[in-house]
Structures are given as structure tokens and as C-alpha cells.
Short mmCIF file of C-alpha atoms (C1' of nucleotides) in Angstrom, two decimals:
data_model
loop_
_atom_site.label_atom_id
_atom_site.label_comp_id
_atom_site.label_asym_id
_atom_site.label_seq_id
_atom_site.Cartn_x
_atom_site.Cartn_y
_atom_site.Cartn_z
CA UNK A 1294 37.16 239.90 180.62
CA UNK A 1295 37.30 236.29 179.66
CA UNK A 1296 36.59 235.73 183.28
CA UNK A 1297 34.60 233.06 185.00
CA UNK A 1298 31.66 234.43 186.89
CA UNK A 1299 31.75 234.05 190.62
CA UNK A 1300 28.87 231.66 190.35
CA UNK A 1301 30.86 229.37 188.13
CA UNK A 1302 33.76 229.67 190.53
CA UNK A 1303 31.54 228.80 193.43
CA UNK A 1304 30.10 225.89 191.53
CA UNK A 1305 33.51 224.48 190.79
CA UNK A 1306 34.60 224.93 194.36
CA UNK A 1307 31.52 223.20 195.64
CA UNK A 1308 31.90 220.23 193.34
CA UNK A 1309 35.52 220.00 194.28
CA UNK A 1310 34.53 219.96 197.93
CA UNK A 1311 32.01 217.24 197.32
CA UNK A 1312 34.61 215.24 195.41
CA UNK A 1313 36.92 215.50 198.37
CA UNK A 1314 34.34 214.08 200.73
CA UNK A 1315 33.22 210.88 199.06
CA UNK A 1316 32.70 209.17 202.40
CA UNK A 1317 29.66 211.26 203.22
CA UNK A 1318 26.41 210.48 201.51
CA UNK A 1319 25.46 214.09 201.13
CA UNK A 1320 26.48 217.55 202.18
CA UNK A 1321 24.04 220.40 202.59
CA UNK A 1322 24.42 223.63 200.71
CA UNK A 1323 25.06 225.34 203.99
CA UNK A 1324 27.90 223.05 204.93
CA UNK A 1325 29.68 223.69 201.68
CA UNK A 1326 29.01 227.40 201.82
CA UNK A 1327 30.44 227.60 205.32
CA UNK A 1328 33.50 225.68 204.29
CA UNK A 1329 34.42 228.38 201.83
CA UNK A 1330 32.68 231.39 203.27
CA UNK A 1331 30.35 231.70 200.32
CA UNK A 1332 26.86 233.21 200.71
CA UNK A 1333 24.74 230.20 201.54
CA UNK A 1334 21.63 231.14 199.65
CA UNK A 1335 23.55 231.94 196.55
CA UNK A 1336 25.38 228.67 196.63
CA UNK A 1337 22.08 226.92 197.19
CA UNK A 1338 20.76 228.24 193.94
CA UNK A 1339 23.89 227.24 192.13
CA UNK A 1340 23.69 223.72 193.46
CA UNK A 1341 20.08 223.58 192.38
CA UNK A 1342 21.16 224.49 188.89
CA UNK A 1343 23.77 221.81 188.88
CA UNK A 1344 21.19 219.34 190.08
CA UNK A 1345 18.80 220.29 187.35
CA UNK A 1346 21.54 219.71 184.86
CA UNK A 1347 22.29 216.27 186.15
CA UNK A 1348 25.65 216.94 187.73
CA UNK A 1349 24.42 216.50 191.27
CA UNK A 1350 21.88 214.40 193.07
CA UNK A 1351 19.91 216.13 195.79
CA UNK A 1352 17.99 214.87 198.73
CA UNK A 1353 15.75 216.89 201.01
CA UNK A 1354 15.12 216.34 204.68
CA UNK A 1355 17.42 215.85 207.59
CA UNK A 1356 20.86 214.64 206.65
CA UNK A 1357 19.93 215.49 203.13
CA UNK A 1358 22.01 217.56 200.79
CA UNK A 1359 23.92 217.10 197.60
CA UNK A 1360 26.23 214.50 196.20
CA UNK A 1361 27.96 214.11 192.87
CA UNK A 1362 25.75 212.37 190.36
CA UNK A 1363 28.76 210.71 188.77
CA UNK A 1364 32.34 209.96 189.49
CA UNK A 1365 34.40 213.13 189.83
CA UNK A 1366 36.45 212.06 186.83
CA UNK A 1367 33.33 212.03 184.72
CA UNK A 1368 32.34 215.61 185.39
CA UNK A 1369 34.17 218.22 183.37
CA UNK A 1370 34.74 221.83 184.25
CA UNK A 1371 33.05 222.62 180.99
CA UNK A 1372 29.82 221.01 182.09
CA UNK A 1373 29.83 222.92 185.32
CA UNK A 1374 30.40 226.26 183.70
CA UNK A 1375 27.90 225.52 181.00
CA UNK A 1376 25.26 224.49 183.52
CA UNK A 1377 25.71 227.65 185.54
CA UNK A 1378 26.39 230.32 182.98
CA UNK A 1379 24.79 228.81 179.94
CA UNK A 1380 26.45 228.26 176.61
CA UNK A 1381 29.46 230.43 176.21
CA UNK A 1382 30.93 231.98 173.20
CA UNK A 1383 34.04 234.00 172.94
CA UNK A 1384 32.40 236.26 170.45
CA UNK A 1385 29.32 238.29 171.18
CA UNK A 1386 27.62 237.11 168.05
CA UNK A 1387 27.86 233.64 166.76
CA UNK A 1388 26.80 232.33 163.47
CA UNK A 1389 24.81 229.80 165.44
CA UNK A 1390 22.04 232.14 166.49
CA UNK A 1391 20.96 234.88 164.15
CA UNK A 1392 24.37 235.52 162.68
CA UNK A 1393 25.98 238.83 163.26
CA UNK A 1394 23.80 241.88 163.73
CA UNK A 1395 26.73 244.01 162.82
CA UNK A 1396 27.29 244.81 159.23
CA UNK A 1397 27.61 241.72 157.09
CA UNK A 1398 31.36 241.88 157.17
CA UNK A 1399 31.84 240.65 160.69
CA UNK A 1400 34.24 238.10 159.33
CA UNK A 1401 36.44 238.04 162.34
CA UNK A 1402 34.10 235.60 163.97
CA UNK A 1403 34.97 232.53 162.04
CA UNK A 1404 38.58 232.33 163.21
CA UNK A 1405 37.55 233.20 166.72
CA UNK A 1406 34.97 230.47 166.71
CA UNK A 1407 37.88 228.07 166.38
CA UNK A 1408 39.55 229.64 169.36
CA UNK A 1409 36.31 229.22 171.16
CA UNK A 1410 36.24 225.53 170.36
CA UNK A 1411 39.79 225.15 171.52
CA UNK A 1412 39.05 226.72 174.85
CA UNK A 1413 35.95 224.62 175.24
CA UNK A 1414 38.12 221.61 174.53
CA UNK A 1415 40.53 222.56 177.26
CA UNK A 1416 37.71 222.99 179.72
CA UNK A 1417 36.19 219.69 178.70
CA UNK A 1418 39.46 217.95 179.37
CA UNK A 1419 39.51 219.06 182.98
CA UNK A 1420 37.50 217.06 185.44
CA UNK A 1421 36.40 217.86 188.94
CA UNK A 1422 38.76 215.18 190.07
CA UNK A 1423 41.61 217.19 188.56
CA UNK A 1424 40.61 220.13 190.68
CA UNK A 1425 40.33 218.22 193.90
CA UNK A 1426 43.30 217.76 196.11
CA UNK A 1427 44.18 214.22 196.81
CA UNK A 1428 47.19 213.04 198.64
CA UNK A 1429 49.99 212.60 196.22
CA UNK A 1430 53.32 210.92 196.84
CA UNK A 1431 56.03 213.44 197.47
CA UNK A 1432 57.75 214.26 194.24
CA UNK A 1433 54.47 213.43 192.73
CA UNK A 1434 54.37 212.52 189.10
CA UNK A 1435 51.91 214.69 187.32
CA UNK A 1436 49.60 213.33 184.71
CA UNK A 1437 50.73 213.38 181.15
CA UNK A 1438 50.31 216.58 179.26
CA UNK A 1439 47.12 217.06 177.42
CA UNK A 1440 47.50 218.33 173.94
CA UNK A 1441 44.96 220.54 172.40
CA UNK A 1442 45.12 221.25 168.74
CA UNK A 1443 44.08 224.43 167.11
CA UNK A 1444 43.65 224.68 163.39
CA UNK A 1445 43.27 228.02 161.72
CA UNK B 247 30.63 234.34 180.34
CA UNK B 248 34.12 233.81 179.13
CA UNK B 249 33.17 236.28 176.50
CA UNK B 250 35.21 238.88 174.73
CA UNK B 251 33.94 242.37 175.38
CA UNK B 252 32.57 244.24 172.43
CA UNK B 253 35.46 246.61 172.74
CA UNK B 254 37.93 243.79 172.27
CA UNK B 255 35.87 242.55 169.36
CA UNK B 256 35.89 245.96 167.79
CA UNK B 257 39.59 246.26 168.33
CA UNK B 258 40.27 242.97 166.63
CA UNK B 259 38.01 243.88 163.76
CA UNK B 260 39.72 247.20 163.33
CA UNK B 261 43.19 245.72 163.33
CA UNK B 262 42.05 243.11 160.89
CA UNK B 263 40.72 245.84 158.65
CA UNK B 264 43.97 247.73 158.82
CA UNK B 265 45.87 244.56 158.02
CA UNK B 266 43.75 244.10 154.93
CA UNK B 267 44.57 247.56 153.66
CA UNK B 268 48.34 247.70 153.74
CA UNK B 269 48.47 249.91 150.66
CA UNK B 270 47.06 252.89 152.53
CA UNK B 271 49.32 254.80 154.84
CA UNK B 272 46.62 255.35 157.40
CA UNK B 273 42.92 254.96 157.95
CA UNK B 274 40.92 257.23 160.19
CA UNK B 275 38.89 255.86 163.05
CA UNK B 276 35.79 257.00 161.25
CA UNK B 277 36.62 255.09 158.11
CA UNK B 278 37.06 251.87 160.00
CA UNK B 279 33.99 252.46 162.09
CA UNK B 280 31.90 253.06 159.02
CA UNK B 281 33.20 249.93 157.39
CA UNK B 282 31.76 247.85 160.17
CA UNK B 283 28.96 250.03 161.46
CA UNK B 284 30.62 250.51 164.82
CA UNK B 285 30.04 253.69 166.85
CA UNK B 286 32.83 255.93 165.65
CA UNK B 287 33.66 257.63 168.92
CA UNK B 288 33.85 254.37 170.73
CA UNK B 289 36.16 252.88 168.16
CA UNK B 290 38.26 256.02 168.35
CA UNK B 291 38.88 255.45 172.01
CA UNK B 292 39.76 251.85 171.40
CA UNK B 293 42.24 252.75 168.71
CA UNK B 294 43.76 255.28 171.06
CA UNK B 295 44.25 252.55 173.59
CA UNK B 296 45.89 250.34 171.04
CA UNK B 297 48.14 253.20 170.06
CA UNK B 298 49.14 253.84 173.63
CA UNK B 299 50.05 250.20 173.92
CA UNK B 300 52.24 250.28 170.89
CA UNK B 301 50.11 248.22 168.55
CA UNK B 302 49.22 251.10 166.29
CA UNK B 303 50.85 254.24 165.06
CA UNK B 304 48.66 257.31 164.85
CA UNK B 305 48.88 260.49 162.95
CA UNK B 306 46.65 263.51 163.36
CA UNK B 307 45.66 265.99 160.72
CA UNK B 308 44.30 265.51 157.26
CA UNK B 309 44.92 262.11 155.75
CA UNK B 310 45.93 261.08 159.18
CA UNK B 311 44.64 258.06 160.99
CA UNK B 312 46.00 254.78 162.24
CA UNK B 313 48.28 252.14 160.87
CA UNK B 314 49.67 248.94 162.30
CA UNK B 315 52.84 249.57 164.24
CA UNK B 316 54.20 246.19 163.21
CA UNK B 317 53.61 243.50 160.68
CA UNK B 318 50.22 241.86 161.11
CA UNK B 319 51.95 238.58 161.83
CA UNK B 320 53.71 240.15 164.76
CA UNK B 321 50.59 241.30 166.57
CA UNK B 322 48.78 238.65 168.53
CA UNK B 323 45.12 238.56 169.48
CA UNK B 324 46.34 238.32 173.04
CA UNK B 325 48.07 241.67 172.88
CA UNK B 326 44.99 243.31 171.49
CA UNK B 327 42.70 241.92 174.11
CA UNK B 328 45.17 242.67 176.82
CA UNK B 329 45.58 246.25 175.67
CA UNK B 330 41.86 246.86 175.59
CA UNK B 331 40.51 244.91 178.51
CA UNK B 332 43.56 244.76 180.69
CA UNK B 333 45.10 241.62 182.09
CA UNK B 334 42.66 238.83 182.17
CA UNK B 335 42.32 235.97 184.49
CA UNK B 336 39.93 233.15 184.30
CA UNK B 337 39.52 233.22 188.01
CA UNK B 338 38.25 236.19 189.94
CA UNK B 339 41.13 236.05 192.35
CA UNK B 340 44.62 235.24 191.35
CA UNK B 341 47.59 234.57 193.48
CA UNK B 342 49.28 237.27 191.47
CA UNK B 343 47.59 240.15 193.18
CA UNK B 344 46.63 239.86 196.83
CA UNK B 345 45.80 236.20 196.74
CA UNK B 346 42.30 235.05 197.41
CA UNK B 347 40.08 237.08 199.65
CA UNK B 348 37.86 234.07 200.10
CA UNK B 349 38.62 231.73 202.92
CA UNK B 350 42.15 230.43 202.76
CA UNK B 351 41.02 227.26 201.09
CA UNK B 352 40.38 228.66 197.68
CA UNK B 353 42.57 225.93 196.29
CA UNK B 354 40.66 225.57 193.10
CA UNK B 355 42.58 228.45 191.67
CA UNK B 356 45.85 226.76 191.10
CA UNK B 357 44.59 224.27 188.53
CA UNK B 358 42.52 226.95 186.91
CA UNK B 359 45.53 229.19 186.64
CA UNK B 360 46.98 226.59 184.32
CA UNK B 361 43.87 226.66 182.22
CA UNK B 362 44.26 230.38 182.15
CA UNK B 363 47.78 230.08 180.87
CA UNK B 364 46.69 227.65 178.21
CA UNK B 365 44.03 229.97 176.94
CA UNK B 366 46.46 232.85 176.97
CA UNK B 367 48.81 230.67 174.96
CA UNK B 368 46.16 230.00 172.38
CA UNK B 369 45.40 233.67 172.07
CA UNK B 370 49.07 234.49 171.78
CA UNK B 371 49.46 232.07 168.93
CA UNK B 372 46.87 233.87 166.86
CA UNK B 373 48.00 236.90 164.93
CA UNK B 374 46.05 239.65 163.29
CA UNK B 375 47.24 238.24 160.03
CA UNK B 376 45.46 235.02 160.86
CA UNK B 377 42.24 236.91 161.30
CA UNK B 378 42.52 238.85 158.08
CA UNK B 379 41.18 237.45 154.89
CA UNK B 380 43.70 237.15 152.17
CA UNK B 381 43.15 235.55 148.82
CA UNK B 382 43.87 231.93 149.10
CA UNK B 383 44.23 229.48 146.24
CA UNK B 384 41.12 227.39 145.80
CA UNK B 385 41.46 224.21 147.73
CA UNK B 386 43.62 226.26 149.97
CA UNK B 387 46.02 224.54 152.24
CA UNK B 388 45.53 225.68 155.78
CA UNK B 389 48.40 226.30 158.08
CA UNK B 390 49.65 223.48 160.18
CA UNK B 391 47.85 222.77 163.39
CA UNK B 392 49.07 224.53 166.44
CA UNK B 393 49.47 222.40 169.45
CA UNK B 394 48.94 223.74 172.86
CA UNK B 395 49.91 221.68 175.81
CA UNK B 396 48.20 221.67 179.12
CA UNK B 397 49.76 220.11 182.15
CA UNK B 398 47.74 219.51 185.23
"C1'" DT C 786 1.50 213.82 213.50
"C1'" DG C 787 4.32 217.57 214.06
"C1'" DA C 788 8.83 219.87 214.20
"C1'" DA C 789 13.21 220.38 212.13
"C1'" DA C 790 16.18 220.12 208.33
"C1'" DT C 791 16.69 220.66 203.75
"C1'" DC C 792 15.81 221.36 198.98
"C1'" DC C 793 13.11 224.35 195.40
"C1'" DC C 794 12.13 228.52 193.06
"C1'" DG C 795 10.59 233.06 191.68
"C1'" DA C 796 11.09 237.99 192.57
"C1'" DC C 797 13.77 241.65 193.54
"C1'" DA C 798 17.36 245.11 194.99
"C1'" DG C 799 22.04 246.77 195.02
"C1'" DA C 800 26.43 246.84 192.78
"C1'" DA C 801 29.48 246.57 189.18
"C1'" DA C 802 30.81 246.23 184.44
"C1'" DT C 803 29.96 247.53 179.87
"C1'" DG C 804 28.68 250.32 176.01
"C1'" DG C 805 28.22 254.53 174.23
"C1'" DT C 806 28.03 259.88 174.08
"C1'" DC C 807 29.71 264.62 174.66
"C1'" DG C 808 32.78 268.33 174.96
"C1'" DT C 809 37.05 270.14 174.66
"C1'" DA C 810 41.88 270.32 173.78
"C1'" DT C 811 45.63 269.34 170.80
"C1'" DA C 812 48.12 268.24 166.52
"C1'" DC C 813 48.80 268.25 161.62
"C1'" DT C 814 47.87 269.67 156.64
"C1'" DG C 815 47.38 272.72 153.05
"C1'" DC D 1267 43.72 280.23 159.37
"C1'" DA D 1268 40.33 276.49 158.40
"C1'" DG D 1269 39.46 271.87 158.29
"C1'" DT D 1270 40.47 267.18 159.54
"C1'" DA D 1271 42.05 264.05 162.99
"C1'" DT D 1272 43.64 262.26 167.16
"C1'" DA D 1273 43.65 262.57 172.62
"C1'" DC D 1274 41.30 262.41 176.67
"C1'" DG D 1275 38.36 263.02 180.58
"C1'" DA D 1276 33.66 263.16 182.32
"C1'" DC D 1277 29.41 261.30 182.20
"C1'" DC D 1278 25.15 258.54 181.57
"C1'" DA D 1279 22.38 254.43 180.20
"C1'" DT D 1280 21.91 249.72 180.07
"C1'" DT D 1281 22.95 245.31 181.08
"C1'" DT D 1282 24.88 241.75 183.81
"C1'" DC D 1283 26.19 239.95 188.11
"C1'" DT D 1284 25.72 239.18 193.06
"C1'" DG D 1285 23.31 238.53 196.70
"C1'" DT D 1286 18.84 238.57 199.59
"C1'" DC D 1287 14.09 237.54 200.83
"C1'" DG D 1288 10.02 234.89 201.27
"C1'" DG D 1289 7.08 231.23 200.62
"C1'" DG D 1290 6.51 226.36 199.46
"C1'" DA D 1291 7.51 221.32 199.06
"C1'" DT D 1292 9.91 217.08 200.68
"C1'" DT D 1293 12.01 214.01 203.88
"C1'" DT D 1294 13.46 212.48 208.45
"C1'" DC D 1295 12.78 211.58 213.07
"C1'" DA D 1296 10.87 211.64 217.61
#
DNA sequence: TGAAATCCCGACAGAAATGGTCGTATACTG
DNA sequence: CAGTATACGACCATTTCTGTCGGGATTTCA
């Protein structure tokens, strides 16, 4: 529960991999899949999704493949997850759509919607660059804390 | 994705309902289920789980039922979700268990584990009392913001 | 121009998680 | 003892997730 799907995981891993190889113009789905031992065809579809959503640029033909459409710092984990798994909501029903099908009194949702927003905020504050591993000076200084506020 | 299961939803709703009826000594699973239109037998099992995990006290026999084991402010949404759906992790694999089965280089997990902790923190900071609806003076003053910090 | 590499995409099958039901046993009340 | 409840295990139905297959389109390069 409250778990990322494997697809989203794969997507994040792939973007991370691409971010770590900026020197190359493009990497094929197969290359990335092999690097992590992910089913190639599955990853291919995921990358296609990410392309359709503007997170990647793709190029067919020999030496083709995928590359980040933007700087790794400008792509958030939230976007990736959203592109792959669609809009997410903590609660099954959300007032957004056709409000709650359960009896009128499904009042628990409103507070949880705030939790939902908070989590989304956290995910939005994480970029692919944050996930990638770059050399860091020993005794590396970590970035400043991010503060997320939650109002009930 | 990243969605609460219906069971967890039901559990939260039920606890909320119990919190809103402190005058009664106990409410039966059926009463709560009827109040929300939830399948009674399913809710029963959920309440049993919550009882086993120490969040509720149960009492069989006539006028029996369930009651909060503690003050509503002392029961967090996290506990409820955890009791119902088991430990949750954002990532499929977690170094906790038997580390990642994927190729060694599943390094994305470490940053995500922090996200996981942050979300858990948010959930822990929400109590059943927060979910319940109590009369509030018009122009009600909401509680102070909660700040959650995320370090990458 | 043709072969190879690569992306694109819809359909589908197997597996797993989830939601929900049933039946029975057990405990408490009056 | 009869009625009301909880306790619990087995089971099934449905949905969601993962992964595969097959055919088609695009680009490169010899």
C-alpha cells in the first residue's frame, strides 16, 4: 500500500540513468534495461509514455534512443510518477471527480486531501538530479533541508 | 498508485466515527458499517485487525462492540494504515528486508527511502481526532501548520 | 535502395493484490 | 438458554499490475 508501482520505479531508475550519462546523445531502451536488468519491452513502453508526456526526447534509427528533454534538475519525481501512473490520490474517491460514491458522509476525505497535497509537494520537490549519483566531496555537505508544511 | 486501500479508508472512517461518539461505550461493527454504507463483514474484519493491534478495545455480547483504546489524539493515521495494510514502503524493495533483488545498482532507493520516511512522518502527525469533525467556532482558527522536513 | 537499429503502439495473457462473502466457533448478556 | 457480537479462517470475484507478442513506422548507414 502507498507503494510506487514497478513501472514508476523503472521510470525513475531510467531517468536517473539518463541523467548520469549526459555525455551521450541518446541511450536506447535496451541499453537502459540491460543496465538494470529490467524487462526491455516493458521499459520501452514506459519510456514511450515519458516521451509522450514531454519528459524525454526520442529518436529512432541507429544510434537513436532517449534523452532527457530538460535538465535533470527540472524534472521532478512527481512528474515521472504522474506520467506513468496517472494522477494519484491518496483516497479512492476524490471530490474532484464525482465526489464520493459512498454514503454522503464520507467526510474523512477532506483532511486526507491535504495529506495528499503534502505528499505531492514532497514528490514535486525531488528532481531526477537528486536521485542521480554524482561525485561528492568526501564529507559531503548535503543540500539544505526542504520544509513541507501541512495545514489541517 | 500511492493510494490508500479501501480497507485503510474504511478503518480510518470507522475510527473517526468512534471518535465522534465518545458518549457511547461501544459501537458494533454493524452500526458503523451502516452509518457509512460499508459492507459489514468486511468492516468487522478490519475492526478486528485494529483491535489486535491495540487501537481498539472490543467487547462481545449484547451492547458490545468497539471503542477506541486510547484518546483520539493519541492514535495516528499512520498506526491505522500500518495495522491494516502492514508496513508500507514507497519502493518495492527496501534495504530493510533482503535488499534489492534487481541488479545491484538499484541505487534509486536510498533517496526514495527518505521520501518514504517523510510521508510516514506526515501520516504520523495526523491523529484520528484531526479527522473527526467537532464543532468549531465560526471563523474557526485552524491548528498551527505542521512542518515536515525532508533532507536529501 | 535495402538492411539494421530503434522507436511506436495496441492487444493480450499470467500473476498478484484487493475487495468482499460465507460459515463456524467463541464470548458475553440477560 | 437464546440472542447479540466478536473472532477467524477459507474462499471466490474482480481489478490492477507486469510482462510479452506482433506488426508498423522512422532514421541511419553502407
